[in-house]
mmCIF file of C-alpha atoms and ligand atoms in Angstrom:
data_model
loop_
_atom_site.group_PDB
_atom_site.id
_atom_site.type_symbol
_atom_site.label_atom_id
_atom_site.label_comp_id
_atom_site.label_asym_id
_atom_site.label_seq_id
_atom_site.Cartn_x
_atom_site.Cartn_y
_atom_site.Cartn_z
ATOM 1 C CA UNK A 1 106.379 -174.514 -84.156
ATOM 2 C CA UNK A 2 104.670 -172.834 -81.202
ATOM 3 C CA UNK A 3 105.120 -173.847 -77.850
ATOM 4 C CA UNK A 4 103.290 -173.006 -74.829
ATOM 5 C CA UNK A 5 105.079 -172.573 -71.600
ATOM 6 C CA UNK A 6 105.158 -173.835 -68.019
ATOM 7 C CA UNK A 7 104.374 -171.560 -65.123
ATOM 8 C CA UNK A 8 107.582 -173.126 -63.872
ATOM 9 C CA UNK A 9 109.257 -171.781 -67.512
ATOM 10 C CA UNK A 10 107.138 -168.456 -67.450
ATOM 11 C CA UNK A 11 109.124 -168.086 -64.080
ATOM 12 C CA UNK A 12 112.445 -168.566 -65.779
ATOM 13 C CA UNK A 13 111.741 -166.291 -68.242
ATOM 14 C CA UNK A 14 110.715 -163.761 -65.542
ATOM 15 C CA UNK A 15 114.209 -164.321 -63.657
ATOM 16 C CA UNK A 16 115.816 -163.333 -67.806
ATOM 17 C CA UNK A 17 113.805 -160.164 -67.997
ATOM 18 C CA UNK A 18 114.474 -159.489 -64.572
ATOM 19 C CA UNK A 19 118.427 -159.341 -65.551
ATOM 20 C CA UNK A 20 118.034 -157.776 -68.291
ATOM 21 C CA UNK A 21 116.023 -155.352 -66.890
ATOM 22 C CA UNK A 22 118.382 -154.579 -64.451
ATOM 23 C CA UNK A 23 121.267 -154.081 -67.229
ATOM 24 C CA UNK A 24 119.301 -151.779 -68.690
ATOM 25 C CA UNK A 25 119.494 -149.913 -65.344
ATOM 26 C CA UNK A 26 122.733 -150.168 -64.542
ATOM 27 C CA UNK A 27 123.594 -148.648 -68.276
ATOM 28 C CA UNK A 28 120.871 -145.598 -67.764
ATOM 29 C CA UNK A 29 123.427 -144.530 -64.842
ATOM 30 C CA UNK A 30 126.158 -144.635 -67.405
ATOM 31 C CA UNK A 31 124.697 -142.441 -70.506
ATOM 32 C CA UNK A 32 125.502 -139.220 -71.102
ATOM 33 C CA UNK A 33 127.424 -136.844 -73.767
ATOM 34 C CA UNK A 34 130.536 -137.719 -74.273
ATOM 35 C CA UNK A 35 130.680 -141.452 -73.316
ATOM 36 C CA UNK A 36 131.862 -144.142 -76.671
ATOM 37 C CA UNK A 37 129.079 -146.568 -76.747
ATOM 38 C CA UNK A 38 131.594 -149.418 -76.715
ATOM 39 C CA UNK A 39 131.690 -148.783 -72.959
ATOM 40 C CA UNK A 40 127.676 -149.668 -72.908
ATOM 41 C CA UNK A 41 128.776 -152.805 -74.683
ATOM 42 C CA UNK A 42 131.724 -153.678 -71.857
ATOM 43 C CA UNK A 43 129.341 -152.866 -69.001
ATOM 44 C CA UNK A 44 126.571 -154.904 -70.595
ATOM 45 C CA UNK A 45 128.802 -157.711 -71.037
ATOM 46 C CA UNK A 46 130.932 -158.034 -67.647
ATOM 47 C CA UNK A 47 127.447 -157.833 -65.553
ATOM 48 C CA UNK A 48 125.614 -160.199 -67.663
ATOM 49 C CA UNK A 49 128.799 -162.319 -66.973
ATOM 50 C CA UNK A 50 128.878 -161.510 -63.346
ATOM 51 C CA UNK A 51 125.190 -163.032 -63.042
ATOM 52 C CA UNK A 52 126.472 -166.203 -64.527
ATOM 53 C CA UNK A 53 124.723 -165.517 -67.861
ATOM 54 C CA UNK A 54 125.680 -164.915 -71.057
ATOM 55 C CA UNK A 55 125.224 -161.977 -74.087
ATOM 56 C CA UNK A 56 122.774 -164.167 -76.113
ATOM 57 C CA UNK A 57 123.642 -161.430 -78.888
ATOM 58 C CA UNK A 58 127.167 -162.032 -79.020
ATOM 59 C CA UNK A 59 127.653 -164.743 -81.733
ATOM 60 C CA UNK A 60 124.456 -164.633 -82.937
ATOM 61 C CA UNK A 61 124.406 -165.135 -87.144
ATOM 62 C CA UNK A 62 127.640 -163.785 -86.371
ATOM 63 C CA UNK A 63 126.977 -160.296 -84.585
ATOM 64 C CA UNK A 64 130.095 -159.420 -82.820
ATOM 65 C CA UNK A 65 128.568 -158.039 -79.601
ATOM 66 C CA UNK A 66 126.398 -158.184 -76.680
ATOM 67 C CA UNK A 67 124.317 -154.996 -77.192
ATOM 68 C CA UNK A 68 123.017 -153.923 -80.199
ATOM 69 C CA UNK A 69 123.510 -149.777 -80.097
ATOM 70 C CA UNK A 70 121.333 -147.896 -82.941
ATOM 71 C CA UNK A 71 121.456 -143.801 -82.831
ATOM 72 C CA UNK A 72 118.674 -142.097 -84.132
ATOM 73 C CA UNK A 73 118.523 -142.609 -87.919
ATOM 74 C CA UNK A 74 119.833 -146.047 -87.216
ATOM 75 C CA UNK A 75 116.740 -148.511 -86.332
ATOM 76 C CA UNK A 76 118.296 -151.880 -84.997
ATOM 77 C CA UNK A 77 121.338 -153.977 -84.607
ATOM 78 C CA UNK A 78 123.744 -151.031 -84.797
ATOM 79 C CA UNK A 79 127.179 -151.659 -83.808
ATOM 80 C CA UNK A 80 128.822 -150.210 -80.449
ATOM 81 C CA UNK A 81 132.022 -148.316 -81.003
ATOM 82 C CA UNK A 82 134.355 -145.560 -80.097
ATOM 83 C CA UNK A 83 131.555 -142.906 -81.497
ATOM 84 C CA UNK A 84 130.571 -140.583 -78.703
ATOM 85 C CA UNK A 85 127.318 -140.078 -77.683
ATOM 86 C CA UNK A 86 126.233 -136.606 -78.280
ATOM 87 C CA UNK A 87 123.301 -134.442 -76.702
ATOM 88 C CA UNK A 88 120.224 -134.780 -78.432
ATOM 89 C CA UNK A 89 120.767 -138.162 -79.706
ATOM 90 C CA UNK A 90 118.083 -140.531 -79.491
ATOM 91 C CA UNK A 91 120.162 -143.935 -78.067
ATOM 92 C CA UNK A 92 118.035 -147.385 -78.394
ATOM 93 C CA UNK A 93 119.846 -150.672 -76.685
ATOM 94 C CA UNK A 94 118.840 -154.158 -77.209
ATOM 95 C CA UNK A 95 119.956 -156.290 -74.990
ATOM 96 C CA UNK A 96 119.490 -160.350 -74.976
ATOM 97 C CA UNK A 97 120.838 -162.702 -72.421
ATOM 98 C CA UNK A 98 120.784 -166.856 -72.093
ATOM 99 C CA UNK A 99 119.990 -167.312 -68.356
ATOM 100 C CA UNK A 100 119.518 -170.876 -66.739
ATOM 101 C CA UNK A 101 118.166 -172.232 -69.931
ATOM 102 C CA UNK A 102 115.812 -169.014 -70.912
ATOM 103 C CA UNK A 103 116.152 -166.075 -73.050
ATOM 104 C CA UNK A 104 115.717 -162.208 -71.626
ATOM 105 C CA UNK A 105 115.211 -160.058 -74.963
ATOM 106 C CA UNK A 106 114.514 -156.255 -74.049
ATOM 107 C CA UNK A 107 115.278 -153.212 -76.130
ATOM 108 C CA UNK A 108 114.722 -149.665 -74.449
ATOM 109 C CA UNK A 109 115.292 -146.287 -76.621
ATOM 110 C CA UNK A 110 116.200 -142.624 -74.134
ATOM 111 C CA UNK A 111 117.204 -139.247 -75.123
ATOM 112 C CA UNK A 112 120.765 -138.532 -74.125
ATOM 113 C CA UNK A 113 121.159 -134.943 -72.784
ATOM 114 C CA UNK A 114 118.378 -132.699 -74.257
ATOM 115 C CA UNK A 115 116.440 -134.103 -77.440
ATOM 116 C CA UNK A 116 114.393 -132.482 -79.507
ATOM 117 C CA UNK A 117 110.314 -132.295 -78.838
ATOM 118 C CA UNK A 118 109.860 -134.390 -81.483
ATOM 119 C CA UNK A 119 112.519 -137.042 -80.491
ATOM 120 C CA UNK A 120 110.661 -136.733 -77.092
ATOM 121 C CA UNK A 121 107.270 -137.525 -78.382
ATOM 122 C CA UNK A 122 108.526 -140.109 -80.874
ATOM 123 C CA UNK A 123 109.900 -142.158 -77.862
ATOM 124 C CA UNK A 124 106.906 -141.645 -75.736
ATOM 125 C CA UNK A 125 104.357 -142.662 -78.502
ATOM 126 C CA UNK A 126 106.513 -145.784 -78.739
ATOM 127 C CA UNK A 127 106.556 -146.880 -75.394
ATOM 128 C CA UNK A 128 102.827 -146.011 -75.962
ATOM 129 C CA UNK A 129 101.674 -148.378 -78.555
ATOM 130 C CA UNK A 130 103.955 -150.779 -76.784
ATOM 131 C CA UNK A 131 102.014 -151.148 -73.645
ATOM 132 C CA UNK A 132 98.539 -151.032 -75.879
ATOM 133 C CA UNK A 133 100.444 -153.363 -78.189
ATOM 134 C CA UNK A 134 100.878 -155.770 -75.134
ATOM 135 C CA UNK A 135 97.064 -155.471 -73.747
ATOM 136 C CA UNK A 136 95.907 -157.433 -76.814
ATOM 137 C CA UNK A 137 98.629 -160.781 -75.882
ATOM 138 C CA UNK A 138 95.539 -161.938 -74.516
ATOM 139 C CA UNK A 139 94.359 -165.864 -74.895
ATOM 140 C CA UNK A 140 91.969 -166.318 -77.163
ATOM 141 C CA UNK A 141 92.933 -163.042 -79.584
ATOM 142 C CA UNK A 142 94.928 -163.507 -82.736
ATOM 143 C CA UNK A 143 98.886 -161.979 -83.294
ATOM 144 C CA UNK A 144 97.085 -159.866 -85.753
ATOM 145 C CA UNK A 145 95.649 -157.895 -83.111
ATOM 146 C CA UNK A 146 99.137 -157.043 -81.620
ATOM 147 C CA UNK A 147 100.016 -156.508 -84.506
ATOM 148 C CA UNK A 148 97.013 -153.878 -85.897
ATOM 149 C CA UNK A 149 97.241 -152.030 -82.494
ATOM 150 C CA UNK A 150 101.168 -151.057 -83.175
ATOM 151 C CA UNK A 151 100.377 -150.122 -87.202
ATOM 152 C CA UNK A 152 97.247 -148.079 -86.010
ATOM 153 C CA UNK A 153 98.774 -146.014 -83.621
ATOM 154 C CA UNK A 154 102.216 -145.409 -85.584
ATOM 155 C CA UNK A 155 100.093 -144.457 -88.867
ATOM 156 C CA UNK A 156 97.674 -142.254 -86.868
ATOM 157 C CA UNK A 157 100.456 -140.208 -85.277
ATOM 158 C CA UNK A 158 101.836 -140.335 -88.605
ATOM 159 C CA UNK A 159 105.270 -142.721 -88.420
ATOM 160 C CA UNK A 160 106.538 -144.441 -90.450
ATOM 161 C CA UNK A 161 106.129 -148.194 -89.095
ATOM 162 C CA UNK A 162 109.138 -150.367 -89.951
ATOM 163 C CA UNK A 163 107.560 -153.478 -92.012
ATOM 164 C CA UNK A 164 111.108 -155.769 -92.382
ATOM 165 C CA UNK A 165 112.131 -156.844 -88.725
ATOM 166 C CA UNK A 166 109.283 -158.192 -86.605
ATOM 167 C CA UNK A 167 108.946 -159.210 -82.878
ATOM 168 C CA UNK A 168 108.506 -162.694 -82.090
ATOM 169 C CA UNK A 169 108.340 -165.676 -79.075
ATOM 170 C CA UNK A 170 110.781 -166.006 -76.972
ATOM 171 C CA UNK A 171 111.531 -168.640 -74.814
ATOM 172 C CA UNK A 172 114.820 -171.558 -75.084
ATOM 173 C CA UNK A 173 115.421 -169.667 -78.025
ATOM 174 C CA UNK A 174 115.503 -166.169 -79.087
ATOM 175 C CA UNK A 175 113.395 -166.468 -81.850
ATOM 176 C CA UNK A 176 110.627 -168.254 -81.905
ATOM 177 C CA UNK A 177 107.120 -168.904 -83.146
ATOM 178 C CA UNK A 178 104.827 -167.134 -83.893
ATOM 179 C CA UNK A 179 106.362 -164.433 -85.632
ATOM 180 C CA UNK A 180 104.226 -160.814 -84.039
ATOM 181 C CA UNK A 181 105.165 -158.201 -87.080
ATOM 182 C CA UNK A 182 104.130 -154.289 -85.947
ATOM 183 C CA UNK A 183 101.723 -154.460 -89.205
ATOM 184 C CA UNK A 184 98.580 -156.527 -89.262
ATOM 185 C CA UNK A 185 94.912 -157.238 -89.659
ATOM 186 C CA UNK A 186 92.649 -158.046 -86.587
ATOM 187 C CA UNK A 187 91.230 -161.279 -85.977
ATOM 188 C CA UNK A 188 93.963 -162.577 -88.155
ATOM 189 C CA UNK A 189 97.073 -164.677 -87.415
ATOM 190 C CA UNK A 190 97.680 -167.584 -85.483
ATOM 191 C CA UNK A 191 95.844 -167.470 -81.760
ATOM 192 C CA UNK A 192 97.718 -166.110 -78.914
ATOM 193 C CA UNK A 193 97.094 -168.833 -76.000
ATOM 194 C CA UNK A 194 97.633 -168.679 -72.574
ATOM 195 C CA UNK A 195 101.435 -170.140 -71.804
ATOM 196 C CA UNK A 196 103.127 -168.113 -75.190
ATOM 197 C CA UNK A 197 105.754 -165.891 -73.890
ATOM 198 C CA UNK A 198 105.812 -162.597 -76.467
ATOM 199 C CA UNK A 199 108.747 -160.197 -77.936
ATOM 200 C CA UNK A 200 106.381 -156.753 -79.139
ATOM 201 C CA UNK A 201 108.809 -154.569 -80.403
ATOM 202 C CA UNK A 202 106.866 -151.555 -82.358
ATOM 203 C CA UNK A 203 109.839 -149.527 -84.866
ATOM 204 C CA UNK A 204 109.133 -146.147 -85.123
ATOM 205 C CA UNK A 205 110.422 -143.452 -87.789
ATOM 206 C CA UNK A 206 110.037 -139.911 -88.315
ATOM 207 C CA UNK A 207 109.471 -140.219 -91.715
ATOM 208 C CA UNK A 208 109.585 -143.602 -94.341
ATOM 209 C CA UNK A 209 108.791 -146.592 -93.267
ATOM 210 C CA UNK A 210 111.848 -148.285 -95.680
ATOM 211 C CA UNK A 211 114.784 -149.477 -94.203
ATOM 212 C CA UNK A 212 118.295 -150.121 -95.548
ATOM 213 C CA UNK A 213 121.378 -152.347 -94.455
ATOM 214 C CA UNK A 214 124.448 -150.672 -94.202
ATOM 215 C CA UNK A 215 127.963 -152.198 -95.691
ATOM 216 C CA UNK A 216 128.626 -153.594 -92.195
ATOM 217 C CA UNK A 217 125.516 -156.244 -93.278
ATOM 218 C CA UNK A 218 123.958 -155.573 -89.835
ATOM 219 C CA UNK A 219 123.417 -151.981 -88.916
ATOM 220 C CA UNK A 220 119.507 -151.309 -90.575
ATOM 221 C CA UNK A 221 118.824 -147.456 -90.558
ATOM 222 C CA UNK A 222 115.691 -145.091 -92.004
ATOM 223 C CA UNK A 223 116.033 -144.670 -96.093
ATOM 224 C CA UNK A 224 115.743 -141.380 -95.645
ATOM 225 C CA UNK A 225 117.848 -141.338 -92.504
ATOM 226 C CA UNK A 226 115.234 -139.867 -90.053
ATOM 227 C CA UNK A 227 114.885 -140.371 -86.618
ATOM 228 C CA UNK A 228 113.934 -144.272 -85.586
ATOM 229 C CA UNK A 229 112.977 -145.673 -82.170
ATOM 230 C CA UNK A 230 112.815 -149.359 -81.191
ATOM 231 C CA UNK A 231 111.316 -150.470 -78.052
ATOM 232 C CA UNK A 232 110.577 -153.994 -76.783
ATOM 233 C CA UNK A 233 109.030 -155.712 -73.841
ATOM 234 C CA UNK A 234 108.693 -159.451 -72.941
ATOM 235 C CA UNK A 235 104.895 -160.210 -72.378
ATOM 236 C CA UNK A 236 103.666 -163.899 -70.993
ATOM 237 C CA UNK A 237 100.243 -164.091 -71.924
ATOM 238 C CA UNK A 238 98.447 -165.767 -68.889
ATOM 239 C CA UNK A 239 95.760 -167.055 -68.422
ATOM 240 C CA UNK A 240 93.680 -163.970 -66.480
ATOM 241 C CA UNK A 241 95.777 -161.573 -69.278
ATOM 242 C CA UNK A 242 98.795 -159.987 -69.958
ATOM 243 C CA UNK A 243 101.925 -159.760 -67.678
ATOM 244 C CA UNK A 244 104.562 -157.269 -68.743
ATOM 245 C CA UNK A 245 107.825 -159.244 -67.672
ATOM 246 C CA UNK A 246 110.103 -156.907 -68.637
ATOM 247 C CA UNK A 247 108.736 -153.232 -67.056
ATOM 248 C CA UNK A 248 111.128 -153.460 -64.194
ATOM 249 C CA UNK A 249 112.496 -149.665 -64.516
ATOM 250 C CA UNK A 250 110.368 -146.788 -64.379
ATOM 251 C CA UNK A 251 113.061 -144.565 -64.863
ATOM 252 C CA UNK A 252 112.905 -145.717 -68.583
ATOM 253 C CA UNK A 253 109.859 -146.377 -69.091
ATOM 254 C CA UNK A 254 107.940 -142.772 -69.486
ATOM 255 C CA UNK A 255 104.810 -142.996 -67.392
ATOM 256 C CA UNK A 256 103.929 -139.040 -67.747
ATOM 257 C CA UNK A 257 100.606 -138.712 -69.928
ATOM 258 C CA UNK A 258 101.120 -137.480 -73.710
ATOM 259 C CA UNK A 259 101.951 -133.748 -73.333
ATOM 260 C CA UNK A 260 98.765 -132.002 -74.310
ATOM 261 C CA UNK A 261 100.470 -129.342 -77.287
ATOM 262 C CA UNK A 262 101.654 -132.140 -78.670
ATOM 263 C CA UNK A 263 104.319 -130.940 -81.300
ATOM 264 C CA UNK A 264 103.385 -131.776 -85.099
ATOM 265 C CA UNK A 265 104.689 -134.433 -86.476
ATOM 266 C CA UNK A 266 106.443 -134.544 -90.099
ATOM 267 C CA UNK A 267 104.152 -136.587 -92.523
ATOM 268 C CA UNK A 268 105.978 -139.253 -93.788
ATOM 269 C CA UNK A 269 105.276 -138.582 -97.133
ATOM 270 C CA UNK A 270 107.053 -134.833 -96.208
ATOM 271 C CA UNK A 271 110.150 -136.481 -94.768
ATOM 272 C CA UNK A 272 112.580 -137.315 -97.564
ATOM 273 C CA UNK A 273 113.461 -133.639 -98.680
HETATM 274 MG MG1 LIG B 301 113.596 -159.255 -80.014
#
């Protein structure tokens, strides 16, 4: 069922970005070589705690924490741990919090240390086709035009676009309807309308697009274990456009242009040897 929210609700939802937004921050300060990403994960949880919220992760279908930590080959829902980060890793967080009632879902993927160009890129192009992604959550377009923007742009720059996990609304709950998958025809789907409250979260690989679980059911990484990036912004769709909710920190959020030598890019089809 979709439900259309309240400029009184799109406000609450603001106030969950906003914290989660500000997590992410306070974890940026934190990352670097040499730090086990369990400590993300105990930082996470004790400010989300300290802002009287709570890890909306933590418990959910049973995952056992409040941020979900993938490194590079791994694409979501990864597992914090005592594995140190490295340099040159390419670190992606999720982060979800319950907040007065609301949901705050927002994933951001850096480089810790120096990554490769091609890490560099991959992470910029994602961030890129999610704030095109988020210009069509306009009312009166279709979730198929979210979606097609996200598949375009990862197939043209030749990625891999991850087809299994999907972004979604967001509002009480985590998940919500409409489902908004990063594959997709325009002018199909159900009708974005002003007062839906959107989860884009484009998937990224270096090479396949296939996905497996690992034994520890949750952790999803690339089939052929290349790089992966997951980003994700919460977008209310109002009723003069699109408001990012979620874009608090520029320090994350790459705002340089595309370089212009842009590195190539290994064709999927090249990336399983
Ligand atoms: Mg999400």
């Amino acid at each position: 069922m979709i439900t259309l929210k309240s400029p009184s609700e799109i406000q609450k939802l603001q106030e969950s970005a906003d914290l989660v937004s500000e997590v992410h921050n306070r974890l940026q300060e934190i990352i670097e070589p040499g730090l086990p990403t369990i400590e993300l994960d105990q930082l996470a949880e004790k400010l989300i705690r300290s802002y009287g919220a709570k890890p909306a992760f933590k418990g959910y279908r049973g995952f056992p924490y409040s941020v979900c930590v993938s490194i590079n080959e791994q694409v979501v829902h990864g597992f914090p741990s005592d594995r140190k980060l490295r340099d040159g890793d390419v670190l992606s967080l999720d982060i979800g919090v319950h907040y007065q009632g609301y949901v705050g879902d927002v994933a951001r993927t850096v480089g810790v240390g120096a990554i490769s160009p091609e890490a560099d890129l991959l992470i910029r192009r994602s961030y890129q086709a999610l704030r095109e992604a988020g210009e069509q959550a306009r009312h009166g377009n279709r979730i198929g035009d979210v979606s097609h923007a996200v598949e375009t742009l990862g197939r043209q720059w030749g990625y891999g676009v991850v087809r299994d996990f999907v972004g979604h609304a967001v509002g009480c709950s985590m998940h919500e309807d409409p489902q908004v998958p990063n594959y997709g025809k325009p002018n199909a789907g159900p009708r974005i309308k002003a007062g839906m409250v959107l989860c884009i979260e484009p998937m990224f690989n270096l090479g396949t697009w296939e996905v497996q679980v690992l034994s520890d059911r949750w952790t999803v990484v690339t089939k052929d274990r290349t790089l992966s990036v997951h980003v994700e912004d919460m977008i209310a769709v109002l009723p003069d456009g699109p408001k990012v909710l979620s874009s608090a920190n520029g320090r994350i959020y790459p705002e340089e242009p595309e370089p212009e030598a842009a590195p190539a890019v290994t064709p999927a089809r090249e990336a399983t040897n």
